[in-house]
Amino acid sequence: MFGIDTILALAYVLAGLTVVFGILAVESPRLMRATFYFGIFAVLLGEIYILLGVEFIGVIQILVYAGGVAILIVFSLMFLPRTEKAEEVPYAGHIRALIGIALVLIFVGSIGYVSSEIRGKVISMSDLSAVLLGGYSLVVVLVLVLLFVTMLTASYLAVEEG
Amino acid sequence: MDIWGISEIYVFMVTGLVLIAIGFYGLITRRNIIKILISVELLYSAAVLETIVFFHYLYPAVLDALVFALVLIAAAAVDAGFGIVLAIRLMKIYGAPNIDVARKLRGE
């Protein structure tokens, strides 16, 4: 690619886009858009991990952040009152939705391209599971207990009256 | 892989540092609890990125960093769950997901 190493060019592009979408996620005045930018940010960060050869962490990153946290935030936003004024421009919402869908398709589709550019050793899931269930089995159990307790406590706090 | 005198490790390390700066900026300046939650998630992501990049380039044979990254991602998920519940509770009790209303908790 113009005499530049492909991986380094990809690193620059992914790093730049990650920072841009991170700034947009914090700076965007509308919460729904900020959450959307955060989801794109999570996908880009997952692509960086995939580029580094740690595909499993990249997939977990995309699943947990873009598929879990971002959707959870969107779900919670539905409980909040809508303070924005109604759209005056006709079809503006549809156009924005189309742009959003196109962005998601582009960034999710680029995962395949990034994964084809990996060089060097790829850390497989079997390597990682051997480490996890070998010397770190207690850590795995503690994390599972933490997640379970969090789930119980959060659901209790959410439904508690008064 | 050095081009223009900068290697990938610097690109990713600087990216992580910039993300930490953005996260702290959002944490300090934003009042909405959802925005604060997004900023905290940015900080977690930056920590995971720095960990993975550091170990990937300096100790590629050591997989312990990946365990640390997985634990951090789990902690971020826990944090997000509690943050969302807090936002919903603040909304129910005070009518706004603004962190300023929670100052009543400490008696101000």
PDB file of N, CA and C in Angstrom, chain A residues 31-109:
ATOM      1  N   LEU A  31     -27.722  11.348  23.910  1.00  0.00           N
ATOM      2  CA  LEU A  31     -27.266  10.110  24.541  1.00  0.00           C
ATOM      3  C   LEU A  31     -27.336   8.918  23.596  1.00  0.00           C
ATOM      4  N   MET A  32     -28.391   8.867  22.773  1.00  0.00           N
ATOM      5  CA  MET A  32     -28.535   7.725  21.880  1.00  0.00           C
ATOM      6  C   MET A  32     -27.392   7.686  20.863  1.00  0.00           C
ATOM      7  N   ARG A  33     -27.038   8.863  20.347  1.00  0.00           N
ATOM      8  CA  ARG A  33     -25.918   8.919  19.410  1.00  0.00           C
ATOM      9  C   ARG A  33     -24.604   8.596  20.107  1.00  0.00           C
ATOM     10  N   ALA A  34     -24.441   9.100  21.328  1.00  0.00           N
ATOM     11  CA  ALA A  34     -23.210   8.805  22.074  1.00  0.00           C
ATOM     12  C   ALA A  34     -23.059   7.299  22.281  1.00  0.00           C
ATOM     13  N   THR A  35     -24.175   6.631  22.570  1.00  0.00           N
ATOM     14  CA  THR A  35     -24.126   5.182  22.755  1.00  0.00           C
ATOM     15  C   THR A  35     -23.789   4.474  21.448  1.00  0.00           C
ATOM     16  N   PHE A  36     -24.347   4.973  20.346  1.00  0.00           N
ATOM     17  CA  PHE A  36     -24.032   4.404  19.033  1.00  0.00           C
ATOM     18  C   PHE A  36     -22.536   4.559  18.729  1.00  0.00           C
ATOM     19  N   TYR A  37     -21.996   5.742  18.994  1.00  0.00           N
ATOM     20  CA  TYR A  37     -20.560   5.961  18.769  1.00  0.00           C
ATOM     21  C   TYR A  37     -19.729   5.061  19.677  1.00  0.00           C
ATOM     22  N   PHE A  38     -20.208   4.834  20.900  1.00  0.00           N
ATOM     23  CA  PHE A  38     -19.497   3.943  21.813  1.00  0.00           C
ATOM     24  C   PHE A  38     -19.482   2.510  21.269  1.00  0.00           C
ATOM     25  N   GLY A  39     -20.590   2.090  20.668  1.00  0.00           N
ATOM     26  CA  GLY A  39     -20.640   0.750  20.062  1.00  0.00           C
ATOM     27  C   GLY A  39     -19.648   0.619  18.920  1.00  0.00           C
ATOM     28  N   ILE A  40     -19.588   1.646  18.060  1.00  0.00           N
ATOM     29  CA  ILE A  40     -18.615   1.634  16.952  1.00  0.00           C
ATOM     30  C   ILE A  40     -17.188   1.615  17.515  1.00  0.00           C
ATOM     31  N   PHE A  41     -16.970   2.406  18.573  1.00  0.00           N
ATOM     32  CA  PHE A  41     -15.658   2.436  19.239  1.00  0.00           C
ATOM     33  C   PHE A  41     -15.273   1.034  19.720  1.00  0.00           C
ATOM     34  N   ALA A  42     -16.232   0.313  20.309  1.00  0.00           N
ATOM     35  CA  ALA A  42     -15.949  -1.030  20.819  1.00  0.00           C
ATOM     36  C   ALA A  42     -15.596  -1.984  19.677  1.00  0.00           C
ATOM     37  N   VAL A  43     -16.302  -1.868  18.546  1.00  0.00           N
ATOM     38  CA  VAL A  43     -16.000  -2.727  17.399  1.00  0.00           C
ATOM     39  C   VAL A  43     -14.588  -2.442  16.878  1.00  0.00           C
ATOM     40  N   LEU A  44     -14.225  -1.157  16.794  1.00  0.00           N
ATOM     41  CA  LEU A  44     -12.894  -0.794  16.299  1.00  0.00           C
ATOM     42  C   LEU A  44     -11.800  -1.291  17.236  1.00  0.00           C
ATOM     43  N   LEU A  45     -12.049  -1.186  18.549  1.00  0.00           N
ATOM     44  CA  LEU A  45     -11.063  -1.679  19.510  1.00  0.00           C
ATOM     45  C   LEU A  45     -10.920  -3.203  19.390  1.00  0.00           C
ATOM     46  N   GLY A  46     -12.031  -3.891  19.170  1.00  0.00           N
ATOM     47  CA  GLY A  46     -11.976  -5.336  18.943  1.00  0.00           C
ATOM     48  C   GLY A  46     -11.168  -5.668  17.703  1.00  0.00           C
ATOM     49  N   GLU A  47     -11.278  -4.827  16.665  1.00  0.00           N
ATOM     50  CA  GLU A  47     -10.488  -5.048  15.451  1.00  0.00           C
ATOM     51  C   GLU A  47      -8.992  -4.864  15.730  1.00  0.00           C
ATOM     52  N   ILE A  48      -8.658  -3.925  16.613  1.00  0.00           N
ATOM     53  CA  ILE A  48      -7.244  -3.750  16.981  1.00  0.00           C
ATOM     54  C   ILE A  48      -6.729  -5.025  17.646  1.00  0.00           C
ATOM     55  N   TYR A  49      -7.524  -5.608  18.547  1.00  0.00           N
ATOM     56  CA  TYR A  49      -7.099  -6.847  19.204  1.00  0.00           C
ATOM     57  C   TYR A  49      -6.948  -7.970  18.178  1.00  0.00           C
ATOM     58  N   ILE A  50      -7.888  -8.031  17.220  1.00  0.00           N
ATOM     59  CA  ILE A  50      -7.795  -9.069  16.188  1.00  0.00           C
ATOM     60  C   ILE A  50      -6.527  -8.860  15.364  1.00  0.00           C
ATOM     61  N   LEU A  51      -6.204  -7.603  15.061  1.00  0.00           N
ATOM     62  CA  LEU A  51      -4.990  -7.297  14.308  1.00  0.00           C
ATOM     63  C   LEU A  51      -3.742  -7.716  15.079  1.00  0.00           C
ATOM     64  N   LEU A  52      -3.809  -7.620  16.404  1.00  0.00           N
ATOM     65  CA  LEU A  52      -2.663  -7.999  17.234  1.00  0.00           C
ATOM     66  C   LEU A  52      -2.543  -9.516  17.398  1.00  0.00           C
ATOM     67  N   GLY A  53      -3.499 -10.264  16.896  1.00  0.00           N
ATOM     68  CA  GLY A  53      -3.417 -11.726  16.973  1.00  0.00           C
ATOM     69  C   GLY A  53      -4.150 -12.332  18.140  1.00  0.00           C
ATOM     70  N   VAL A  54      -4.779 -11.505  18.983  1.00  0.00           N
ATOM     71  CA  VAL A  54      -5.554 -12.057  20.105  1.00  0.00           C
ATOM     72  C   VAL A  54      -7.039 -12.014  19.719  1.00  0.00           C
ATOM     73  N   GLU A  55      -7.377 -12.924  18.825  1.00  0.00           N
ATOM     74  CA  GLU A  55      -8.732 -12.906  18.252  1.00  0.00           C
ATOM     75  C   GLU A  55      -9.814 -13.127  19.305  1.00  0.00           C
ATOM     76  N   PHE A  56      -9.505 -14.020  20.263  1.00  0.00           N
ATOM     77  CA  PHE A  56     -10.525 -14.347  21.269  1.00  0.00           C
ATOM     78  C   PHE A  56     -10.903 -13.101  22.083  1.00  0.00           C
ATOM     79  N   ILE A  57      -9.881 -12.343  22.509  1.00  0.00           N
ATOM     80  CA  ILE A  57     -10.156 -11.129  23.276  1.00  0.00           C
ATOM     81  C   ILE A  57     -10.919 -10.127  22.400  1.00  0.00           C
ATOM     82  N   GLY A  58     -10.572 -10.065  21.108  1.00  0.00           N
ATOM     83  CA  GLY A  58     -11.280  -9.154  20.200  1.00  0.00           C
ATOM     84  C   GLY A  58     -12.753  -9.499  20.093  1.00  0.00           C
ATOM     85  N   VAL A  59     -13.011 -10.793  19.948  1.00  0.00           N
ATOM     86  CA  VAL A  59     -14.419 -11.228  19.852  1.00  0.00           C
ATOM     87  C   VAL A  59     -15.159 -10.953  21.154  1.00  0.00           C
ATOM     88  N   ILE A  60     -14.489 -11.243  22.287  1.00  0.00           N
ATOM     89  CA  ILE A  60     -15.114 -10.968  23.596  1.00  0.00           C
ATOM     90  C   ILE A  60     -15.384  -9.471  23.739  1.00  0.00           C
ATOM     91  N   GLN A  61     -14.408  -8.654  23.308  1.00  0.00           N
ATOM     92  CA  GLN A  61     -14.572  -7.194  23.376  1.00  0.00           C
ATOM     93  C   GLN A  61     -15.818  -6.754  22.611  1.00  0.00           C
ATOM     94  N   ILE A  62     -15.967  -7.256  21.381  1.00  0.00           N
ATOM     95  CA  ILE A  62     -17.112  -6.853  20.558  1.00  0.00           C
ATOM     96  C   ILE A  62     -18.417  -7.367  21.175  1.00  0.00           C
ATOM     97  N   LEU A  63     -18.387  -8.615  21.647  1.00  0.00           N
ATOM     98  CA  LEU A  63     -19.616  -9.183  22.219  1.00  0.00           C
ATOM     99  C   LEU A  63     -20.044  -8.452  23.486  1.00  0.00           C
ATOM    100  N   VAL A  64     -19.067  -8.219  24.392  1.00  0.00           N
ATOM    101  CA  VAL A  64     -19.410  -7.646  25.695  1.00  0.00           C
ATOM    102  C   VAL A  64     -19.733  -6.159  25.572  1.00  0.00           C
ATOM    103  N   TYR A  65     -18.870  -5.404  24.878  1.00  0.00           N
ATOM    104  CA  TYR A  65     -19.055  -3.955  24.833  1.00  0.00           C
ATOM    105  C   TYR A  65     -20.114  -3.541  23.817  1.00  0.00           C
ATOM    106  N   ALA A  66     -19.908  -3.941  22.541  1.00  0.00           N
ATOM    107  CA  ALA A  66     -20.866  -3.506  21.511  1.00  0.00           C
ATOM    108  C   ALA A  66     -22.187  -4.256  21.645  1.00  0.00           C
ATOM    109  N   GLY A  67     -22.103  -5.547  21.943  1.00  0.00           N
ATOM    110  CA  GLY A  67     -23.328  -6.337  21.996  1.00  0.00           C
ATOM    111  C   GLY A  67     -24.001  -6.337  23.354  1.00  0.00           C
ATOM    112  N   GLY A  68     -23.247  -6.048  24.417  1.00  0.00           N
ATOM    113  CA  GLY A  68     -23.825  -6.096  25.751  1.00  0.00           C
ATOM    114  C   GLY A  68     -24.022  -4.730  26.366  1.00  0.00           C
ATOM    115  N   VAL A  69     -22.890  -4.038  26.619  1.00  0.00           N
ATOM    116  CA  VAL A  69     -22.956  -2.766  27.341  1.00  0.00           C
ATOM    117  C   VAL A  69     -23.714  -1.713  26.542  1.00  0.00           C
ATOM    118  N   ALA A  70     -23.389  -1.583  25.237  1.00  0.00           N
ATOM    119  CA  ALA A  70     -24.043  -0.546  24.429  1.00  0.00           C
ATOM    120  C   ALA A  70     -25.552  -0.792  24.340  1.00  0.00           C
ATOM    121  N   ILE A  71     -25.927  -2.048  24.145  1.00  0.00           N
ATOM    122  CA  ILE A  71     -27.360  -2.356  24.044  1.00  0.00           C
ATOM    123  C   ILE A  71     -28.049  -2.150  25.394  1.00  0.00           C
ATOM    124  N   LEU A  72     -27.328  -2.469  26.486  1.00  0.00           N
ATOM    125  CA  LEU A  72     -27.877  -2.228  27.833  1.00  0.00           C
ATOM    126  C   LEU A  72     -28.122  -0.736  28.056  1.00  0.00           C
ATOM    127  N   ILE A  73     -27.182   0.095  27.598  1.00  0.00           N
ATOM    128  CA  ILE A  73     -27.358   1.544  27.742  1.00  0.00           C
ATOM    129  C   ILE A  73     -28.548   2.016  26.903  1.00  0.00           C
ATOM    130  N   VAL A  74     -28.662   1.504  25.686  1.00  0.00           N
ATOM    131  CA  VAL A  74     -29.812   1.867  24.836  1.00  0.00           C
ATOM    132  C   VAL A  74     -31.112   1.468  25.520  1.00  0.00           C
ATOM    133  N   PHE A  75     -31.110   0.287  26.128  1.00  0.00           N
ATOM    134  CA  PHE A  75     -32.306  -0.187  26.821  1.00  0.00           C
ATOM    135  C   PHE A  75     -32.657   0.738  27.991  1.00  0.00           C
ATOM    136  N   SER A  76     -31.613   1.165  28.738  1.00  0.00           N
ATOM    137  CA  SER A  76     -31.881   2.052  29.881  1.00  0.00           C
ATOM    138  C   SER A  76     -32.340   3.430  29.423  1.00  0.00           C
ATOM    139  N   LEU A  77     -31.885   3.856  28.228  1.00  0.00           N
ATOM    140  CA  LEU A  77     -32.309   5.169  27.726  1.00  0.00           C
ATOM    141  C   LEU A  77     -33.804   5.212  27.466  1.00  0.00           C
ATOM    142  N   MET A  78     -34.395   4.058  27.244  1.00  0.00           N
ATOM    143  CA  MET A  78     -35.838   4.022  27.002  1.00  0.00           C
ATOM    144  C   MET A  78     -36.620   4.393  28.265  1.00  0.00           C
ATOM    145  N   PHE A  79     -35.972   4.276  29.453  1.00  0.00           N
ATOM    146  CA  PHE A  79     -36.632   4.666  30.701  1.00  0.00           C
ATOM    147  C   PHE A  79     -36.572   6.172  30.931  1.00  0.00           C
ATOM    148  N   LEU A  80     -35.669   6.838  30.229  1.00  0.00           N
ATOM    149  CA  LEU A  80     -35.472   8.267  30.461  1.00  0.00           C
ATOM    150  C   LEU A  80     -36.430   9.085  29.610  1.00  0.00           C
ATOM    151  N   PRO A  81     -36.872  10.257  30.098  1.00  0.00           N
ATOM    152  CA  PRO A  81     -37.786  11.085  29.302  1.00  0.00           C
ATOM    153  C   PRO A  81     -37.095  11.681  28.094  1.00  0.00           C
ATOM    154  N   ARG A  82     -37.841  11.836  27.031  1.00  0.00           N
ATOM    155  CA  ARG A  82     -37.284  12.382  25.804  1.00  0.00           C
ATOM    156  C   ARG A  82     -37.366  13.906  25.881  1.00  0.00           C
ATOM    157  N   THR A  83     -36.200  14.555  25.876  1.00  0.00           N
ATOM    158  CA  THR A  83     -36.187  16.012  25.997  1.00  0.00           C
ATOM    159  C   THR A  83     -35.940  16.710  24.663  1.00  0.00           C
ATOM    160  N   GLU A  84     -35.597  15.920  23.629  1.00  0.00           N
ATOM    161  CA  GLU A  84     -35.291  16.553  22.345  1.00  0.00           C
ATOM    162  C   GLU A  84     -36.573  17.014  21.655  1.00  0.00           C
ATOM    163  N   LYS A  85     -36.448  18.069  20.863  1.00  0.00           N
ATOM    164  CA  LYS A  85     -37.594  18.534  20.103  1.00  0.00           C
ATOM    165  C   LYS A  85     -37.854  17.582  18.929  1.00  0.00           C
ATOM    166  N   ALA A  86     -39.077  17.584  18.464  1.00  0.00           N
ATOM    167  CA  ALA A  86     -39.431  16.735  17.334  1.00  0.00           C
ATOM    168  C   ALA A  86     -38.699  17.202  16.072  1.00  0.00           C
ATOM    169  N   GLU A  87     -38.374  16.229  15.231  1.00  0.00           N
ATOM    170  CA  GLU A  87     -37.663  16.554  13.989  1.00  0.00           C
ATOM    171  C   GLU A  87     -38.563  17.373  13.068  1.00  0.00           C
ATOM    172  N   GLU A  88     -38.020  18.472  12.541  1.00  0.00           N
ATOM    173  CA  GLU A  88     -38.792  19.280  11.619  1.00  0.00           C
ATOM    174  C   GLU A  88     -38.487  18.935  10.164  1.00  0.00           C
ATOM    175  N   VAL A  89     -37.267  18.479   9.917  1.00  0.00           N
ATOM    176  CA  VAL A  89     -36.902  18.120   8.548  1.00  0.00           C
ATOM    177  C   VAL A  89     -37.508  16.759   8.216  1.00  0.00           C
ATOM    178  N   PRO A  90     -38.263  16.655   7.094  1.00  0.00           N
ATOM    179  CA  PRO A  90     -38.876  15.376   6.768  1.00  0.00           C
ATOM    180  C   PRO A  90     -37.819  14.328   6.407  1.00  0.00           C
ATOM    181  N   TYR A  91     -38.044  13.122   6.836  1.00  0.00           N
ATOM    182  CA  TYR A  91     -37.179  11.962   6.551  1.00  0.00           C
ATOM    183  C   TYR A  91     -35.770  12.093   7.128  1.00  0.00           C
ATOM    184  N   ALA A  92     -35.535  13.079   8.002  1.00  0.00           N
ATOM    185  CA  ALA A  92     -34.190  13.223   8.586  1.00  0.00           C
ATOM    186  C   ALA A  92     -33.844  12.004   9.431  1.00  0.00           C
ATOM    187  N   GLY A  93     -34.843  11.511  10.179  1.00  0.00           N
ATOM    188  CA  GLY A  93     -34.608  10.324  11.007  1.00  0.00           C
ATOM    189  C   GLY A  93     -34.272   9.110  10.171  1.00  0.00           C
ATOM    190  N   HIS A  94     -34.958   8.949   9.036  1.00  0.00           N
ATOM    191  CA  HIS A  94     -34.692   7.802   8.163  1.00  0.00           C
ATOM    192  C   HIS A  94     -33.283   7.879   7.581  1.00  0.00           C
ATOM    193  N   ILE A  95     -32.904   9.096   7.175  1.00  0.00           N
ATOM    194  CA  ILE A  95     -31.560   9.260   6.582  1.00  0.00           C
ATOM    195  C   ILE A  95     -30.494   8.944   7.614  1.00  0.00           C
ATOM    196  N   ARG A  96     -30.695   9.437   8.848  1.00  0.00           N
ATOM    197  CA  ARG A  96     -29.718   9.152   9.907  1.00  0.00           C
ATOM    198  C   ARG A  96     -29.665   7.662  10.216  1.00  0.00           C
ATOM    199  N   ALA A  97     -30.829   7.023  10.213  1.00  0.00           N
ATOM    200  CA  ALA A  97     -30.848   5.580  10.472  1.00  0.00           C
ATOM    201  C   ALA A  97     -30.093   4.830   9.389  1.00  0.00           C
ATOM    202  N   LEU A  98     -30.278   5.254   8.128  1.00  0.00           N
ATOM    203  CA  LEU A  98     -29.567   4.597   7.015  1.00  0.00           C
ATOM    204  C   LEU A  98     -28.063   4.799   7.142  1.00  0.00           C
ATOM    205  N   ILE A  99     -27.656   6.038   7.508  1.00  0.00           N
ATOM    206  CA  ILE A  99     -26.221   6.306   7.696  1.00  0.00           C
ATOM    207  C   ILE A  99     -25.670   5.438   8.823  1.00  0.00           C
ATOM    208  N   GLY A 100     -26.445   5.313   9.909  1.00  0.00           N
ATOM    209  CA  GLY A 100     -26.018   4.479  11.031  1.00  0.00           C
ATOM    210  C   GLY A 100     -25.866   3.026  10.636  1.00  0.00           C
ATOM    211  N   ILE A 101     -26.844   2.503   9.889  1.00  0.00           N
ATOM    212  CA  ILE A 101     -26.772   1.106   9.451  1.00  0.00           C
ATOM    213  C   ILE A 101     -25.573   0.899   8.536  1.00  0.00           C
ATOM    214  N   ALA A 102     -25.331   1.885   7.638  1.00  0.00           N
ATOM    215  CA  ALA A 102     -24.180   1.777   6.732  1.00  0.00           C
ATOM    216  C   ALA A 102     -22.866   1.763   7.516  1.00  0.00           C
ATOM    217  N   LEU A 103     -22.775   2.633   8.528  1.00  0.00           N
ATOM    218  CA  LEU A 103     -21.561   2.661   9.360  1.00  0.00           C
ATOM    219  C   LEU A 103     -21.338   1.322  10.057  1.00  0.00           C
ATOM    220  N   VAL A 104     -22.424   0.783  10.620  1.00  0.00           N
ATOM    221  CA  VAL A 104     -22.302  -0.507  11.313  1.00  0.00           C
ATOM    222  C   VAL A 104     -21.855  -1.585  10.341  1.00  0.00           C
ATOM    223  N   LEU A 105     -22.457  -1.616   9.139  1.00  0.00           N
ATOM    224  CA  LEU A 105     -22.086  -2.633   8.144  1.00  0.00           C
ATOM    225  C   LEU A 105     -20.625  -2.494   7.738  1.00  0.00           C
ATOM    226  N   ILE A 106     -20.173  -1.238   7.551  1.00  0.00           N
ATOM    227  CA  ILE A 106     -18.781  -1.012   7.138  1.00  0.00           C
ATOM    228  C   ILE A 106     -17.817  -1.512   8.211  1.00  0.00           C
ATOM    229  N   PHE A 107     -18.075  -1.106   9.472  1.00  0.00           N
ATOM    230  CA  PHE A 107     -17.115  -1.434  10.522  1.00  0.00           C
ATOM    231  C   PHE A 107     -17.169  -2.913  10.907  1.00  0.00           C
ATOM    232  N   VAL A 108     -18.360  -3.486  10.911  1.00  0.00           N
ATOM    233  CA  VAL A 108     -18.440  -4.918  11.220  1.00  0.00           C
ATOM    234  C   VAL A 108     -17.877  -5.726  10.055  1.00  0.00           C
ATOM    235  N   GLY A 109     -18.126  -5.265   8.820  1.00  0.00           N
ATOM    236  CA  GLY A 109     -17.588  -5.960   7.652  1.00  0.00           C
ATOM    237  C   GLY A 109     -16.077  -5.891   7.573  1.00  0.00           C
TER     238      GLY A 109
END
